């Protein structure tokens, strides 16, 4: 039994006439009659009672017509769903991001645009560190992620640069450092710091320590570690110390915290959309294309 047998039978059953059903299907009436006869032989019972003019569904034929309609509807819906997935219009896309990159710029804009253009698709978002994202992308648990300091060469992964952010200093409002017109690293020598743990980003930690040493901040006095930027900001707000954050922290920092540039600290952090080279998801390809079409915000601070 093939799907065409069900379609032919349904047309005859609804029209109750071979001639009208043949015209509806744009097939020859003898061919239609043979297909229905073949279906009846395969089933082992009659679907129609022949009348002088037309046909009438048998009792079994009426029941079979209901099931045939449901089967054909399911097949059509399955084909439509698969077609949307193949065209990148449906399915599930799993994307990671660092929380401190999600407040302004390409990351929130890409999510907004995806929701707007792919109403039938599911977008699963995971706030992970850059290292956690890379592990998840490599293992296939995530399709893509917005990652800081992506290694320049990785045979498994591909990337698209989307922004460059910068490290700046957070201090409580009224702190004596906020009164300086030009803040330099050597001005921080006597300050207490809320610092992020090295395990969260070893490369960034080492680069920052190196730049601080070179600028005159040789031994930062770290009194507390903050696991993430939100924790650092909240601890800075209490007056526990100053802390390093991204410049985009201005978009969400407490009113009692000031974000300041340090003139001799030039530590750019490239942000890139990263994915596996062998990931052939049409939905992922569509998302990558949309990110590439976003306005150029790579100089974002």
mmCIF file of C-alpha atoms in Angstrom:
data_model
loop_
_atom_site.group_PDB
_atom_site.id
_atom_site.type_symbol
_atom_site.label_atom_id
_atom_site.label_comp_id
_atom_site.label_asym_id
_atom_site.label_seq_id
_atom_site.Cartn_x
_atom_site.Cartn_y
_atom_site.Cartn_z
ATOM 1 C CA UNK A 1 0.000 0.000 0.000
ATOM 2 C CA UNK A 2 1.315 3.425 -0.973
ATOM 3 C CA UNK A 3 0.189 6.925 -0.136
ATOM 4 C CA UNK A 4 -1.250 7.376 -3.606
ATOM 5 C CA UNK A 5 -3.670 4.514 -2.938
ATOM 6 C CA UNK A 6 -5.001 6.409 0.076
ATOM 7 C CA UNK A 7 -5.254 9.664 -1.880
ATOM 8 C CA UNK A 8 -7.117 7.968 -4.739
ATOM 9 C CA UNK A 9 -9.445 6.160 -2.354
ATOM 10 C CA UNK A 10 -10.157 9.357 -0.402
ATOM 11 C CA UNK A 11 -11.031 11.262 -3.590
ATOM 12 C CA UNK A 12 -13.457 8.557 -4.717
ATOM 13 C CA UNK A 13 -14.933 8.246 -1.237
ATOM 14 C CA UNK A 14 -15.549 11.981 -0.959
ATOM 15 C CA UNK A 15 -16.881 12.389 -4.509
ATOM 16 C CA UNK A 16 -18.703 9.020 -4.552
ATOM 17 C CA UNK A 17 -18.104 9.019 -8.254
ATOM 18 C CA UNK A 18 -15.091 7.782 -10.258
ATOM 19 C CA UNK A 19 -15.419 10.354 -13.015
ATOM 20 C CA UNK A 20 -15.487 13.350 -10.664
ATOM 21 C CA UNK A 21 -12.658 11.900 -8.570
ATOM 22 C CA UNK A 22 -10.547 11.361 -11.707
ATOM 23 C CA UNK A 23 -11.040 14.968 -12.754
ATOM 24 C CA UNK A 24 -10.194 16.168 -9.250
ATOM 25 C CA UNK A 25 -6.946 14.184 -9.297
ATOM 26 C CA UNK A 26 -6.162 14.882 -12.945
ATOM 27 C CA UNK A 27 -5.748 11.178 -13.703
ATOM 28 C CA UNK A 28 -7.447 8.838 -16.175
ATOM 29 C CA UNK A 29 -10.546 7.170 -14.803
ATOM 30 C CA UNK A 30 -9.449 3.592 -15.734
ATOM 31 C CA UNK A 31 -6.141 4.111 -13.902
ATOM 32 C CA UNK A 32 -7.983 5.423 -10.841
ATOM 33 C CA UNK A 33 -10.338 2.450 -10.881
ATOM 34 C CA UNK A 34 -7.418 0.004 -11.060
ATOM 35 C CA UNK A 35 -5.663 1.671 -8.103
ATOM 36 C CA UNK A 36 -8.780 1.394 -5.933
ATOM 37 C CA UNK A 37 -9.267 -2.227 -6.969
ATOM 38 C CA UNK A 38 -5.643 -2.991 -6.066
ATOM 39 C CA UNK A 39 -6.195 -1.392 -2.652
ATOM 40 C CA UNK A 40 -9.325 -3.480 -2.044
ATOM 41 C CA UNK A 41 -7.485 -6.667 -3.034
ATOM 42 C CA UNK A 42 -4.646 -5.833 -0.634
ATOM 43 C CA UNK A 43 -7.055 -5.095 2.201
ATOM 44 C CA UNK A 44 -9.185 -8.151 1.514
ATOM 45 C CA UNK A 45 -12.551 -6.376 1.624
ATOM 46 C CA UNK A 46 -14.654 -4.017 -0.468
ATOM 47 C CA UNK A 47 -14.478 -0.289 0.182
ATOM 48 C CA UNK A 48 -17.344 0.662 -2.144
ATOM 49 C CA UNK A 49 -20.703 -0.594 -3.214
ATOM 50 C CA UNK A 50 -21.134 -0.062 -6.968
ATOM 51 C CA UNK A 51 -24.301 1.767 -7.952
ATOM 52 C CA UNK A 52 -25.831 2.380 -11.405
ATOM 53 C CA UNK A 53 -24.536 5.943 -11.134
ATOM 54 C CA UNK A 54 -21.488 6.317 -8.945
ATOM 55 C CA UNK A 55 -20.461 4.414 -5.856
ATOM 56 C CA UNK A 56 -21.260 4.347 -2.148
ATOM 57 C CA UNK A 57 -18.864 3.697 0.700
ATOM 58 C CA UNK A 58 -19.303 0.368 2.414
ATOM 59 C CA UNK A 59 -19.466 0.257 6.216
ATOM 60 C CA UNK A 60 -15.782 -0.712 6.315
ATOM 61 C CA UNK A 61 -15.029 1.936 3.685
ATOM 62 C CA UNK A 62 -16.513 4.712 5.863
ATOM 63 C CA UNK A 63 -14.243 3.770 8.755
ATOM 64 C CA UNK A 64 -11.239 3.412 6.479
ATOM 65 C CA UNK A 65 -11.900 6.871 4.980
ATOM 66 C CA UNK A 66 -11.636 8.504 8.414
ATOM 67 C CA UNK A 67 -8.315 6.795 9.060
ATOM 68 C CA UNK A 68 -7.020 7.607 5.566
ATOM 69 C CA UNK A 69 -7.757 11.305 6.091
ATOM 70 C CA UNK A 70 -5.906 11.282 9.413
ATOM 71 C CA UNK A 71 -2.906 9.433 7.952
ATOM 72 C CA UNK A 72 -2.612 11.800 4.992
ATOM 73 C CA UNK A 73 -2.969 14.837 7.250
ATOM 74 C CA UNK A 74 -0.205 13.497 9.521
ATOM 75 C CA UNK A 75 2.039 12.893 6.504
ATOM 76 C CA UNK A 76 1.426 16.400 5.154
ATOM 77 C CA UNK A 77 2.121 17.980 8.543
ATOM 78 C CA UNK A 78 5.284 15.912 8.984
ATOM 79 C CA UNK A 79 6.514 16.977 5.557
ATOM 80 C CA UNK A 80 5.773 20.612 6.351
ATOM 81 C CA UNK A 81 7.626 20.415 9.685
ATOM 82 C CA UNK A 82 10.627 18.762 8.065
ATOM 83 C CA UNK A 83 10.598 21.365 5.305
ATOM 84 C CA UNK A 84 10.691 24.205 7.843
ATOM 85 C CA UNK A 85 13.639 22.562 9.594
ATOM 86 C CA UNK A 86 15.446 22.023 6.279
ATOM 87 C CA UNK A 87 14.997 25.709 5.433
ATOM 88 C CA UNK A 88 16.177 26.858 8.852
ATOM 89 C CA UNK A 89 12.733 28.107 9.856
ATOM 90 C CA UNK A 90 11.987 25.610 12.608
ATOM 91 C CA UNK A 91 13.689 23.268 15.051
ATOM 92 C CA UNK A 92 15.797 23.964 18.122
ATOM 93 C CA UNK A 93 18.873 26.192 18.350
ATOM 94 C CA UNK A 94 21.061 26.038 21.484
ATOM 95 C CA UNK A 95 23.182 29.146 22.033
ATOM 96 C CA UNK A 96 25.473 30.067 24.912
ATOM 97 C CA UNK A 97 26.537 33.513 26.074
ATOM 98 C CA UNK A 98 28.434 35.163 28.886
ATOM 99 C CA UNK A 99 26.129 37.113 31.143
ATOM 100 C CA UNK A 100 28.264 40.264 31.005
ATOM 101 C CA UNK A 101 27.998 40.362 27.182
ATOM 102 C CA UNK A 102 24.212 40.187 27.137
ATOM 103 C CA UNK A 103 23.275 43.688 28.260
ATOM 104 C CA UNK A 104 23.956 45.683 25.131
ATOM 105 C CA UNK A 105 24.997 45.162 21.519
ATOM 106 C CA UNK A 106 25.082 42.195 19.204
ATOM 107 C CA UNK A 107 24.213 39.463 21.723
ATOM 108 C CA UNK A 108 20.766 40.685 22.847
ATOM 109 C CA UNK A 109 20.068 42.044 19.366
ATOM 110 C CA UNK A 110 20.792 38.663 17.753
ATOM 111 C CA UNK A 111 18.382 36.948 20.147
ATOM 112 C CA UNK A 112 15.683 39.541 19.507
ATOM 113 C CA UNK A 113 16.045 39.224 15.746
ATOM 114 C CA UNK A 114 16.028 35.427 15.880
ATOM 115 C CA UNK A 115 12.758 35.422 17.809
ATOM 116 C CA UNK A 116 11.306 37.876 15.330
ATOM 117 C CA UNK A 117 12.295 35.940 12.206
ATOM 118 C CA UNK A 118 11.871 32.373 13.504
ATOM 119 C CA UNK A 119 8.618 32.290 15.400
ATOM 120 C CA UNK A 120 8.302 28.514 14.876
ATOM 121 C CA UNK A 121 11.775 27.701 16.201
ATOM 122 C CA UNK A 122 12.849 27.091 19.779
ATOM 123 C CA UNK A 123 15.778 29.132 21.070
ATOM 124 C CA UNK A 124 17.486 27.565 24.095
ATOM 125 C CA UNK A 125 19.842 30.037 25.819
ATOM 126 C CA UNK A 126 22.546 29.019 28.277
ATOM 127 C CA UNK A 127 24.505 31.569 30.362
ATOM 128 C CA UNK A 128 27.951 29.940 30.583
ATOM 129 C CA UNK A 129 31.526 31.102 30.910
ATOM 130 C CA UNK A 130 33.568 31.127 27.714
ATOM 131 C CA UNK A 131 35.412 27.931 28.700
ATOM 132 C CA UNK A 132 32.145 26.135 29.489
ATOM 133 C CA UNK A 133 30.712 27.219 26.149
ATOM 134 C CA UNK A 134 33.695 25.900 24.213
ATOM 135 C CA UNK A 135 33.398 22.507 25.928
ATOM 136 C CA UNK A 136 29.663 22.373 25.207
ATOM 137 C CA UNK A 137 30.112 23.364 21.543
ATOM 138 C CA UNK A 138 32.861 20.784 20.979
ATOM 139 C CA UNK A 139 30.765 18.025 22.578
ATOM 140 C CA UNK A 140 27.665 18.940 20.546
ATOM 141 C CA UNK A 141 25.597 19.921 23.603
ATOM 142 C CA UNK A 142 25.406 23.452 22.220
ATOM 143 C CA UNK A 143 25.188 24.713 18.645
ATOM 144 C CA UNK A 144 26.987 28.032 19.096
ATOM 145 C CA UNK A 145 28.126 30.501 21.710
ATOM 146 C CA UNK A 146 29.318 34.066 22.201
ATOM 147 C CA UNK A 147 32.844 33.544 23.509
ATOM 148 C CA UNK A 148 35.555 35.905 24.770
ATOM 149 C CA UNK A 149 39.209 35.409 23.819
ATOM 150 C CA UNK A 150 38.578 32.577 21.392
ATOM 151 C CA UNK A 151 41.850 30.773 20.475
ATOM 152 C CA UNK A 152 43.034 31.875 17.037
ATOM 153 C CA UNK A 153 43.285 28.384 15.624
ATOM 154 C CA UNK A 154 41.059 25.428 16.402
ATOM 155 C CA UNK A 155 40.508 22.765 13.719
ATOM 156 C CA UNK A 156 37.071 21.865 15.110
ATOM 157 C CA UNK A 157 35.619 25.347 15.414
ATOM 158 C CA UNK A 158 34.790 28.340 13.262
ATOM 159 C CA UNK A 159 34.026 31.880 14.399
ATOM 160 C CA UNK A 160 32.750 35.302 13.446
ATOM 161 C CA UNK A 161 34.079 38.363 15.383
ATOM 162 C CA UNK A 162 31.214 40.476 16.683
ATOM 163 C CA UNK A 163 32.593 42.962 19.232
ATOM 164 C CA UNK A 164 35.597 44.185 21.180
ATOM 165 C CA UNK A 165 35.055 45.075 24.802
ATOM 166 C CA UNK A 166 37.515 46.583 27.297
ATOM 167 C CA UNK A 167 38.429 46.068 30.931
ATOM 168 C CA UNK A 168 37.604 49.035 33.147
ATOM 169 C CA UNK A 169 37.547 49.758 36.880
ATOM 170 C CA UNK A 170 34.479 49.750 39.119
ATOM 171 C CA UNK A 171 34.548 51.813 42.315
ATOM 172 C CA UNK A 172 31.960 52.934 44.817
ATOM 173 C CA UNK A 173 30.530 56.386 44.171
ATOM 174 C CA UNK A 174 32.441 58.931 46.238
ATOM 175 C CA UNK A 175 35.646 56.846 46.246
ATOM 176 C CA UNK A 176 38.712 59.082 46.069
ATOM 177 C CA UNK A 177 39.724 57.527 42.717
ATOM 178 C CA UNK A 178 36.578 58.917 41.071
ATOM 179 C CA UNK A 179 37.951 62.434 41.586
ATOM 180 C CA UNK A 180 40.998 61.836 39.380
ATOM 181 C CA UNK A 181 40.795 63.281 35.871
ATOM 182 C CA UNK A 182 43.103 60.601 34.483
ATOM 183 C CA UNK A 183 43.271 57.289 36.296
ATOM 184 C CA UNK A 184 46.462 55.249 35.902
ATOM 185 C CA UNK A 185 47.471 51.804 37.087
ATOM 186 C CA UNK A 186 50.037 53.189 39.511
ATOM 187 C CA UNK A 187 47.213 55.110 41.238
ATOM 188 C CA UNK A 188 45.755 51.753 42.321
ATOM 189 C CA UNK A 189 48.824 50.506 44.197
ATOM 190 C CA UNK A 190 47.289 51.034 47.649
ATOM 191 C CA UNK A 191 43.752 49.910 46.813
ATOM 192 C CA UNK A 192 41.983 46.737 47.908
ATOM 193 C CA UNK A 193 40.551 44.651 45.079
ATOM 194 C CA UNK A 194 37.628 42.369 44.422
ATOM 195 C CA UNK A 195 39.151 40.135 41.713
ATOM 196 C CA UNK A 196 37.821 37.286 39.613
ATOM 197 C CA UNK A 197 39.261 33.772 40.220
ATOM 198 C CA UNK A 198 41.994 32.668 37.829
ATOM 199 C CA UNK A 199 40.149 29.404 37.115
ATOM 200 C CA UNK A 200 37.325 31.366 35.467
ATOM 201 C CA UNK A 201 39.601 32.768 32.758
ATOM 202 C CA UNK A 202 43.298 31.863 33.108
ATOM 203 C CA UNK A 203 44.365 33.715 29.937
ATOM 204 C CA UNK A 204 42.622 36.960 30.885
ATOM 205 C CA UNK A 205 43.810 36.715 34.497
ATOM 206 C CA UNK A 206 47.436 36.353 33.436
ATOM 207 C CA UNK A 207 47.204 39.126 30.825
ATOM 208 C CA UNK A 208 45.653 41.502 33.351
ATOM 209 C CA UNK A 209 48.274 40.726 36.007
ATOM 210 C CA UNK A 210 51.037 41.285 33.450
ATOM 211 C CA UNK A 211 49.633 44.629 32.302
ATOM 212 C CA UNK A 212 49.088 45.768 35.895
ATOM 213 C CA UNK A 213 52.686 44.914 36.819
ATOM 214 C CA UNK A 214 54.012 46.740 33.789
ATOM 215 C CA UNK A 215 51.918 49.829 34.655
ATOM 216 C CA UNK A 216 53.133 50.076 38.247
ATOM 217 C CA UNK A 217 50.487 47.966 40.008
ATOM 218 C CA UNK A 218 52.981 45.263 40.903
ATOM 219 C CA UNK A 219 51.187 43.422 43.717
ATOM 220 C CA UNK A 220 47.426 44.015 43.714
ATOM 221 C CA UNK A 221 45.953 43.580 47.208
ATOM 222 C CA UNK A 222 43.109 41.121 46.581
ATOM 223 C CA UNK A 223 40.811 40.908 49.608
ATOM 224 C CA UNK A 224 37.925 39.046 47.962
ATOM 225 C CA UNK A 225 37.211 36.999 44.842
ATOM 226 C CA UNK A 226 34.000 37.487 42.877
ATOM 227 C CA UNK A 227 32.905 34.548 40.773
ATOM 228 C CA UNK A 228 31.241 36.759 38.162
ATOM 229 C CA UNK A 229 30.797 40.379 37.220
ATOM 230 C CA UNK A 230 27.485 40.761 39.064
ATOM 231 C CA UNK A 231 29.140 39.604 42.295
ATOM 232 C CA UNK A 232 32.086 41.947 41.772
ATOM 233 C CA UNK A 233 29.757 44.910 41.240
ATOM 234 C CA UNK A 234 27.707 44.120 44.335
ATOM 235 C CA UNK A 235 30.828 43.789 46.506
ATOM 236 C CA UNK A 236 32.298 47.001 45.090
ATOM 237 C CA UNK A 237 29.031 48.736 45.970
ATOM 238 C CA UNK A 238 29.538 47.775 49.631
ATOM 239 C CA UNK A 239 32.927 49.542 49.652
ATOM 240 C CA UNK A 240 34.878 46.313 50.048
ATOM 241 C CA UNK A 241 37.267 47.343 47.277
ATOM 242 C CA UNK A 242 37.525 48.237 43.606
ATOM 243 C CA UNK A 243 37.142 45.671 40.855
ATOM 244 C CA UNK A 244 37.744 44.961 37.181
ATOM 245 C CA UNK A 245 34.684 44.710 34.948
ATOM 246 C CA UNK A 246 33.803 45.140 31.287
ATOM 247 C CA UNK A 247 32.911 48.612 30.088
ATOM 248 C CA UNK A 248 29.418 47.318 29.283
ATOM 249 C CA UNK A 249 28.833 47.038 33.036
ATOM 250 C CA UNK A 250 27.661 50.645 32.753
ATOM 251 C CA UNK A 251 24.383 49.269 31.418
ATOM 252 C CA UNK A 252 23.549 47.357 34.584
ATOM 253 C CA UNK A 253 25.763 48.490 37.494
ATOM 254 C CA UNK A 254 24.220 49.713 40.785
ATOM 255 C CA UNK A 255 23.655 53.445 41.109
ATOM 256 C CA UNK A 256 26.242 53.499 43.883
ATOM 257 C CA UNK A 257 29.003 52.252 41.531
ATOM 258 C CA UNK A 258 31.055 54.240 38.997
ATOM 259 C CA UNK A 259 32.782 52.655 35.980
ATOM 260 C CA UNK A 260 36.062 54.343 35.029
ATOM 261 C CA UNK A 261 38.620 53.927 32.259
ATOM 262 C CA UNK A 262 42.258 53.434 33.222
ATOM 263 C CA UNK A 263 44.265 55.365 30.636
ATOM 264 C CA UNK A 264 47.309 53.072 30.568
ATOM 265 C CA UNK A 265 45.368 49.788 30.589
ATOM 266 C CA UNK A 266 44.653 48.681 27.039
ATOM 267 C CA UNK A 267 43.220 45.209 27.385
ATOM 268 C CA UNK A 268 40.732 44.565 24.564
ATOM 269 C CA UNK A 269 38.582 41.456 24.810
ATOM 270 C CA UNK A 270 37.366 40.185 21.424
ATOM 271 C CA UNK A 271 33.923 38.600 21.469
ATOM 272 C CA UNK A 272 33.081 36.077 18.745
ATOM 273 C CA UNK A 273 30.231 33.820 17.764
ATOM 274 C CA UNK A 274 31.701 30.293 17.722
ATOM 275 C CA UNK A 275 30.355 27.024 16.297
ATOM 276 C CA UNK A 276 31.544 23.598 15.143
ATOM 277 C CA UNK A 277 32.651 23.489 11.521
ATOM 278 C CA UNK A 278 30.801 20.204 10.945
ATOM 279 C CA UNK A 279 27.479 21.387 12.380
ATOM 280 C CA UNK A 280 25.140 21.329 9.368
ATOM 281 C CA UNK A 281 22.005 22.602 11.123
ATOM 282 C CA UNK A 282 20.098 24.887 8.708
ATOM 283 C CA UNK A 283 18.819 26.812 11.733
ATOM 284 C CA UNK A 284 22.386 27.456 12.882
ATOM 285 C CA UNK A 285 23.369 28.586 9.379
ATOM 286 C CA UNK A 286 20.450 30.998 9.406
ATOM 287 C CA UNK A 287 21.450 32.360 12.835
ATOM 288 C CA UNK A 288 25.065 32.856 11.746
ATOM 289 C CA UNK A 289 23.903 34.715 8.645
ATOM 290 C CA UNK A 290 21.688 36.982 10.720
ATOM 291 C CA UNK A 291 24.534 37.777 13.148
ATOM 292 C CA UNK A 292 26.791 38.654 10.212
ATOM 293 C CA UNK A 293 24.158 41.045 8.888
ATOM 294 C CA UNK A 294 23.918 42.966 12.157
ATOM 295 C CA UNK A 295 25.451 46.486 12.192
ATOM 296 C CA UNK A 296 29.181 46.527 12.853
ATOM 297 C CA UNK A 297 29.611 46.861 16.609
ATOM 298 C CA UNK A 298 33.110 45.462 16.875
ATOM 299 C CA UNK A 299 34.410 48.691 18.404
ATOM 300 C CA UNK A 300 31.828 48.556 21.184
ATOM 301 C CA UNK A 301 33.151 49.605 24.602
#
